């Protein structure tokens, strides 16, 4: 591979027909750039951030666009498009559907994929929702396959658990057991980085999971909350979640009650304190901290009120 | 590499160093179909909007390699061809509506807007203004302020509903369209 001056000349495209071929290519050619919808790769090439000699086009792998429900989760191939999530999975995965619908434009949602979103910029919208929903990500290589929980997927700025010889081959998202919400703050609906984003999932549990956890009917729901485009990586806010769990866990068998406003505000403050917000890029860190606290409090009120109103599930 | 792609019903075979090339470049520079525009080339403005296998996409972000054996439809594929009569009879209802509503100033965003609006109206027969604005969020216009574009889409919805009433003529002949 010598003597190439201008990009775009003699770029090779490999188009595996199944995962075995894809993984073999990934192992044999470490600098081959995996590509699904192409939105990220083409943009990076245009901006000269990437100059791949080889593109690994994953779109011919049939099972990569399939999704199926099993055992209380929906298991998606990585090339399920954001439009498919928005339109076909809204009932089972309302939070993820709401998040996919918030991405960019119809054109980008048609081309963009679940796996591509995971492998792309960590400021993307889907990351906090995958965290809040407690999704698992399947990573495969010639060495084998493994499932990584979303909370272990994000290792550092620009770094995920995906090894150089691995590909994302599936994403498993638990079916909603309560209201879910996503919101982002920014200058435009999409196509630019948001100033911050937040995902919140209320898990009222199914009868089976409550029995497994030793919780009877009437046990308060658990709330999971995650931030995106905020700190160095997308992350959960365990202190905020713990605050709520302790405040609402005292009356097993009793009816859940509306949350006191000071509790909601403290939840917001703790969510914003879960990470150090980035400075710059359109807003100060102080603005991000304030915006995130407001979003978290608003999200908690929305999902809790919906839960109290008897809404079993659904995006708001 | 070589590829075979059908654009507006016509089959093209192309070969050469295409792997890093976008569908937009293919359409404009190789096939001479300049209706589709290039403004940002980053998937942010929507002026390059086309359909690939009836799916609305930004052609600037579609690698040429991915359209091998696909059917692409551009704005040039929306009108009626081979019909006698004046130009307005050859326009798709969405195009007619844009003209009638005064939704075209410099015209640069118009092909992308027309394609995106047609895609919307195929899926939602009578969208509200809020839905129109949301669904066209991927298409930017620097001239009009969008109001007349929204009115054009509302007008087009009525035209298409009238055109599809029993006894009316089909609105276009390209493959994959619904009257």
XYZ file of C-alpha atoms in Angstrom:
495
model
C 0.000 0.000 0.000
C 2.489 2.594 -1.166
C 2.397 5.520 -3.474
C -1.160 6.643 -2.702
C -1.405 10.378 -2.488
C -5.032 11.389 -2.806
C -7.768 9.692 -0.798
C -10.536 8.119 -2.743
C -8.152 6.563 -5.181
C -7.940 2.840 -4.977
C -9.923 2.520 -1.790
C -10.914 -1.092 -1.564
C -14.348 -2.245 -0.456
C -14.839 -5.624 1.161
C -18.460 -6.770 1.366
C -18.758 -9.855 3.564
C -21.895 -11.935 3.204
C -21.985 -13.210 6.771
C -20.460 -12.564 10.169
C -17.715 -15.188 9.782
C -16.417 -13.474 6.665
C -16.716 -10.077 8.331
C -14.783 -11.148 11.426
C -12.100 -12.823 9.338
C -11.657 -9.616 7.357
C -11.627 -7.550 10.540
C -8.866 -9.721 11.978
C -6.841 -9.912 8.778
C -6.988 -6.207 7.935
C -6.932 -4.254 11.214
C -7.221 -0.862 9.543
C -10.267 -1.795 7.464
C -13.006 0.653 8.412
C -16.313 -1.031 9.314
C -19.253 0.701 7.733
C -22.987 0.244 7.881
C -25.173 3.172 6.870
C -22.076 5.120 5.978
C -23.089 8.388 7.567
C -20.211 8.514 10.032
C -17.537 7.068 7.758
C -18.413 9.196 4.743
C -18.522 12.323 6.890
C -15.151 11.524 8.463
C -13.640 10.905 5.044
C -15.049 14.166 3.744
C -13.589 16.053 6.716
C -10.291 14.224 6.192
C -10.426 12.746 9.687
C -10.190 9.289 8.177
C -8.351 8.070 5.129
C -9.140 4.376 5.055
C -7.572 2.235 2.398
C -10.156 -0.440 2.973
C -13.854 -0.175 3.779
C -15.618 -3.108 5.397
C -19.215 -2.786 4.226
C -21.427 -4.750 6.632
C -24.748 -4.182 4.947
C -24.887 -7.457 3.067
C -25.091 -9.529 6.242
C -28.757 -10.575 6.383
C -29.120 -11.059 10.124
C -27.617 -7.640 10.798
C -30.937 -5.883 10.158
C -33.174 -8.300 12.044
C -34.719 -7.833 15.444
C -36.713 -10.179 17.606
C -38.289 -10.290 21.027
C -37.152 -12.941 23.410
C -37.377 -13.333 27.183
C -38.421 -9.793 27.945
C -35.871 -8.122 25.678
C -35.627 -7.099 22.071
C -32.453 -8.346 20.413
C -31.446 -6.206 17.431
C -28.865 -6.721 14.755
C -26.456 -3.797 14.579
C -27.760 -2.543 11.243
C -31.309 -1.958 12.425
C -31.936 1.597 11.268
C -32.979 4.428 13.561
C -36.204 4.759 11.548
C -36.977 1.096 12.207
C -36.454 1.627 15.930
C -38.599 4.764 15.829
C -41.466 3.205 13.908
C -41.407 -0.528 14.591
C -40.112 -0.799 18.161
C -41.982 2.086 19.780
C -44.270 -0.191 21.754
C -41.579 -2.408 23.274
C -38.737 0.104 23.478
C -40.491 3.466 23.806
C -37.473 5.286 25.226
C -35.118 4.092 22.504
C -37.753 4.873 19.861
C -38.179 8.369 21.268
C -34.399 8.805 21.209
C -34.020 7.488 17.657
C -36.775 9.876 16.568
C -34.793 12.755 18.044
C -31.786 12.094 15.822
C -31.066 14.487 12.999
C -33.363 14.183 10.088
C -35.486 11.610 8.315
C -32.637 11.068 5.873
C -30.091 10.441 8.620
C -32.489 8.237 10.603
C -33.057 6.093 7.514
C -29.330 5.591 7.001
C -28.142 5.589 10.595
C -27.979 2.335 12.489
C -27.964 1.147 16.086
C -24.488 -0.371 15.838
C -23.181 2.584 13.932
C -24.451 4.915 16.645
C -22.657 2.860 19.294
C -19.415 2.930 17.351
C -19.636 6.625 16.534
C -19.122 9.761 18.602
C -19.855 9.281 22.276
C -21.841 12.526 22.277
C -24.573 10.771 20.285
C -28.145 10.593 21.498
C -28.515 6.832 21.782
C -25.808 6.283 24.395
C -27.615 7.661 27.463
C -30.802 5.779 26.573
C -28.935 2.494 26.130
C -27.393 3.101 29.558
C -30.675 3.982 31.225
C -32.410 1.033 29.607
C -29.656 -1.332 30.825
C -28.907 -2.637 27.352
C -26.263 -5.240 26.570
C -23.982 -5.165 23.557
C -22.609 -8.273 21.853
C -19.039 -8.010 20.647
C -17.620 -10.731 18.440
C -14.218 -11.560 17.035
C -12.494 -14.679 15.762
C -11.535 -15.220 19.411
C -15.151 -15.595 20.465
C -18.127 -13.542 21.521
C -19.069 -11.667 24.676
C -21.924 -9.568 25.997
C -20.944 -6.248 27.553
C -23.470 -4.300 29.627
C -23.864 -0.724 28.436
C -22.546 0.568 31.757
C -19.193 -1.128 31.028
C -19.064 -0.205 27.358
C -17.830 3.374 27.700
C -14.268 3.342 28.992
C -13.038 6.870 28.445
C -13.218 9.824 26.098
C -13.440 8.402 22.619
C -12.798 4.883 23.904
C -15.185 1.992 24.189
C -14.883 -1.657 25.097
C -14.811 -2.608 21.414
C -11.442 -4.201 20.634
C -9.661 -3.638 17.338
C -10.571 -7.095 16.040
C -14.187 -7.006 17.237
C -17.456 -5.999 15.646
C -20.758 -5.134 17.292
C -23.042 -7.968 16.261
C -26.138 -7.433 18.414
C -27.728 -5.094 20.937
C -30.195 -6.451 23.482
C -32.563 -3.967 25.114
C -35.020 -4.911 27.879
C -38.651 -4.319 27.030
C -40.063 -1.307 28.867
C -41.762 -1.920 32.197
C -42.598 1.725 32.823
C -42.446 5.200 31.320
C -39.243 6.283 29.586
C -38.076 9.715 28.449
C -35.275 11.293 26.487
C -34.481 14.954 26.026
C -31.621 17.008 24.725
C -30.723 20.679 24.768
C -29.098 22.284 21.780
C -29.221 24.784 19.008
C -30.882 22.578 16.457
C -33.107 19.491 16.391
C -30.309 17.441 14.999
C -27.205 17.126 12.871
C -25.133 18.967 15.457
C -23.848 17.883 18.860
C -26.357 18.643 21.601
C -25.221 20.728 24.569
C -26.333 17.901 26.833
C -28.802 15.043 26.778
C -30.594 12.930 29.346
C -32.367 9.600 29.375
C -34.521 8.341 32.211
C -36.187 4.958 32.554
C -38.706 3.951 35.194
C -38.622 0.232 35.828
C -41.799 -0.907 37.516
C -40.763 -4.486 36.939
C -42.727 -7.383 35.580
C -44.320 -9.863 37.950
C -41.422 -12.262 37.309
C -38.623 -9.785 37.987
C -40.280 -8.508 41.111
C -40.575 -12.039 42.455
C -36.913 -12.731 41.652
C -35.814 -9.623 43.505
C -37.947 -10.455 46.494
C -40.146 -7.469 45.839
C -43.871 -7.870 46.102
C -46.509 -5.993 44.211
C -46.637 -2.394 45.362
C -42.878 -2.120 45.660
C -41.728 1.231 44.406
C -40.259 1.358 40.918
C -36.579 1.812 40.231
C -35.444 4.758 38.163
C -32.300 4.737 36.059
C -30.930 7.957 34.670
C -28.008 8.636 32.327
C -26.380 11.674 30.764
C -24.959 12.175 27.283
C -22.836 14.854 25.608
C -22.206 16.095 29.126
C -19.189 14.581 30.902
C -16.190 12.866 29.363
C -18.290 9.779 28.620
C -21.980 8.913 28.696
C -22.712 7.657 32.188
C -25.350 6.769 34.746
C -25.948 8.865 37.843
C -25.833 6.354 40.710
C -26.100 8.922 43.500
C -29.289 10.340 42.046
C -30.709 6.853 41.568
C -29.778 5.861 45.116
C -31.347 9.003 46.567
C -34.632 8.122 44.937
C -34.440 4.441 45.893
C -33.904 5.322 49.554
C -36.580 7.993 49.609
C -39.216 5.768 48.071
C -38.325 2.384 49.514
C -39.882 2.729 52.910
C -43.425 1.581 52.426
C -43.503 -1.844 50.780
C -47.028 -2.716 49.875
C -48.148 0.901 50.104
C -49.279 2.990 47.210
C -46.537 5.021 45.557
C -46.983 8.699 46.272
C -46.083 11.852 44.367
C -42.497 12.912 44.933
C -41.843 15.976 47.097
C -40.446 18.828 45.042
C -37.230 19.209 47.111
C -36.498 15.531 46.426
C -37.004 16.020 42.705
C -34.690 19.024 42.695
C -32.040 17.180 44.664
C -32.325 14.297 42.193
C -31.653 16.776 39.394
C -28.694 18.271 41.217
C -27.169 14.842 41.863
C -27.692 13.794 38.257
C -25.811 16.880 37.120
C -23.079 16.218 39.675
C -22.533 12.656 38.371
C -19.911 13.886 35.928
C -17.854 16.962 35.272
C -19.463 18.736 32.312
C -17.274 19.794 29.430
C -16.475 23.467 28.981
C -17.015 25.091 25.608
C -18.396 23.823 22.334
C -21.356 26.155 22.528
C -21.926 26.384 26.255
C -20.066 26.767 29.523
C -19.772 23.906 31.962
C -21.966 25.862 34.374
C -24.718 26.112 31.778
C -24.533 22.416 31.070
C -24.708 21.607 34.766
C -27.791 23.765 35.190
C -29.473 22.475 32.035
C -28.818 18.858 32.978
C -30.234 19.357 36.484
C -33.386 20.837 34.985
C -33.735 18.005 32.457
C -33.229 15.349 35.116
C -35.791 16.879 37.452
C -38.261 17.369 34.621
C -37.738 13.824 33.414
C -38.262 12.392 36.875
C -41.490 14.327 37.320
C -42.759 13.171 33.940
C -42.029 9.475 34.346
C -43.198 9.400 37.963
C -46.467 11.206 37.199
C -47.074 8.880 34.290
C -46.414 5.913 36.555
C -48.819 7.257 39.176
C -51.448 7.799 36.522
C -51.286 4.095 35.865
C -49.379 4.329 32.608
C -47.663 0.997 32.401
C -45.285 1.997 29.685
C -44.756 4.381 26.891
C -42.621 7.295 25.932
C -43.763 10.736 26.946
C -14.441 -1.779 -8.841
C -17.538 -1.710 -10.999
C -21.164 -1.194 -10.202
C -24.544 -1.358 -11.856
C -27.204 1.043 -10.681
C -30.623 2.033 -11.978
C -31.426 5.743 -11.737
C -34.940 6.916 -12.576
C -35.502 3.690 -14.433
C -32.335 3.838 -16.550
C -29.479 1.415 -15.889
C -25.940 2.706 -15.621
C -22.742 0.712 -15.437
C -19.779 2.448 -13.944
C -16.280 1.332 -13.141
C -13.079 2.793 -11.836
C -11.959 4.185 -8.499
C -15.364 4.459 -6.975
C -14.931 3.117 -3.488
C -14.466 6.461 -1.752
C -16.905 8.239 -4.018
C -20.382 9.242 -2.867
C -23.667 8.617 -4.654
C -23.975 12.392 -4.998
C -20.719 12.583 -6.952
C -21.810 9.645 -9.070
C -25.137 11.280 -9.931
C -23.803 14.723 -10.720
C -20.316 14.161 -12.105
C -20.592 10.778 -13.771
C -24.256 10.573 -14.843
C -24.847 14.284 -15.449
C -27.966 14.372 -13.263
C -27.461 17.772 -11.700
C -30.938 18.211 -10.218
C -29.571 16.851 -6.933
C -27.475 19.558 -5.294
C -24.288 19.680 -3.268
C -24.175 22.340 -0.571
C -22.686 20.996 2.664
C -21.634 17.471 1.647
C -21.936 16.586 5.340
C -25.491 15.346 5.618
C -26.693 18.527 7.307
C -28.538 20.500 4.616
C -30.548 17.930 2.675
C -29.976 19.517 -0.742
C -28.634 16.146 -1.935
C -31.734 14.175 -0.897
C -32.682 11.228 -3.099
C -34.292 7.819 -2.706
C -32.277 4.590 -2.730
C -34.649 1.633 -3.050
C -37.470 3.974 -1.987
C -35.647 5.016 1.190
C -34.992 8.740 1.643
C -31.286 9.420 2.147
C -28.620 12.112 1.855
C -26.736 11.028 -1.256
C -23.586 12.807 -0.076
C -23.301 10.220 2.687
C -24.057 7.130 0.603
C -20.917 5.385 -0.585
C -21.159 4.586 -4.297
C -20.267 0.976 -3.530
C -23.500 0.580 -1.560
C -25.796 1.355 -4.509
C -24.623 -1.552 -6.628
C -27.781 -3.266 -7.916
C -30.008 -0.671 -6.262
C -32.690 1.583 -7.738
C -32.129 5.277 -7.177
C -34.765 7.941 -7.767
C -33.841 11.607 -7.994
C -35.876 14.755 -8.489
C -35.532 14.225 -12.230
C -37.544 11.044 -11.786
C -40.559 12.745 -10.281
C -42.144 14.391 -13.266
C -44.023 12.761 -16.079
C -42.024 12.157 -19.188
C -43.313 11.759 -22.698
C -46.545 13.656 -22.068
C -47.618 16.211 -24.581
C -48.720 19.552 -23.258
C -47.165 22.397 -21.347
C -44.593 22.071 -18.575
C -47.028 22.284 -15.702
C -48.728 19.092 -16.806
C -45.380 17.313 -16.604
C -44.747 18.275 -13.008
C -45.399 16.071 -10.026
C -48.137 17.501 -7.752
C -45.517 18.427 -5.146
C -43.581 20.365 -7.782
C -46.786 22.070 -8.974
C -47.627 22.995 -5.416
C -44.180 24.517 -4.788
C -44.569 26.674 -7.891
C -48.109 27.721 -7.046
C -47.286 28.528 -3.419
C -44.309 30.726 -4.281
C -42.082 28.387 -2.279
C -39.096 28.768 -4.616
C -36.684 31.703 -4.389
C -33.170 30.819 -5.441
C -34.294 27.248 -6.000
C -31.205 25.572 -4.606
C -32.935 23.750 -1.754
C -35.970 22.977 -3.875
C -35.044 19.591 -5.330
C -34.172 18.234 -1.887
C -37.297 19.780 -0.372
C -39.512 18.362 -3.114
C -38.081 14.862 -2.721
C -38.344 14.955 1.083
C -41.876 16.370 0.916
C -42.943 13.691 -1.563
C -41.533 11.046 0.766
C -43.540 12.486 3.638
C -46.780 12.633 1.656
C -46.408 9.008 0.633
C -46.324 8.071 4.295
C -48.696 10.636 5.780
C -51.504 11.720 3.485
C -52.568 14.886 5.344
C -49.746 15.983 7.642
C -50.211 18.888 9.995
C -47.911 21.878 9.854
C -46.041 20.613 12.922
C -45.447 17.223 11.300
C -44.298 18.865 8.074
C -41.799 21.034 9.917
C -40.477 18.053 11.847
C -40.219 15.773 8.827
C -38.447 18.422 6.759
C -35.999 19.205 9.581
C -33.232 17.722 7.452
C -33.692 20.223 4.626
C -32.373 23.760 5.033
C -33.497 26.839 3.119
C -31.666 30.140 3.369
C -34.148 32.201 1.379
C -37.775 31.604 2.149
C -38.054 31.297 5.913
C -39.889 27.992 5.316
C -43.447 29.324 5.639
C -44.267 29.024 1.949
C -42.572 25.658 1.786
C -44.918 24.415 4.501
C -47.872 25.893 2.612
C -46.677 24.166 -0.537
C -46.645 20.793 1.206
C -50.162 21.371 2.577
C -51.295 22.332 -0.900
C -49.581 19.282 -2.392
C -51.367 17.015 0.072
C -54.693 18.299 -1.230
C -53.579 17.943 -4.852
C -52.490 14.365 -4.308
C -55.710 13.514 -2.516
C -57.652 14.921 -5.454
C -55.430 13.163 -7.976
C -55.935 9.818 -6.331
C -59.703 10.123 -6.272
C -61.407 7.459 -8.400
C -61.379 8.309 -12.080
C -58.333 10.577 -11.982
C -55.170 10.015 -13.993
C -52.079 8.497 -12.375
C -49.735 11.276 -11.278
C -46.507 9.756 -12.545
C -45.062 6.783 -14.275
C -41.738 6.126 -12.571
C -41.182 2.770 -10.962
C -42.183 2.248 -7.387
C -44.463 5.265 -7.149
C -48.014 5.132 -5.856
C -50.673 7.186 -7.537
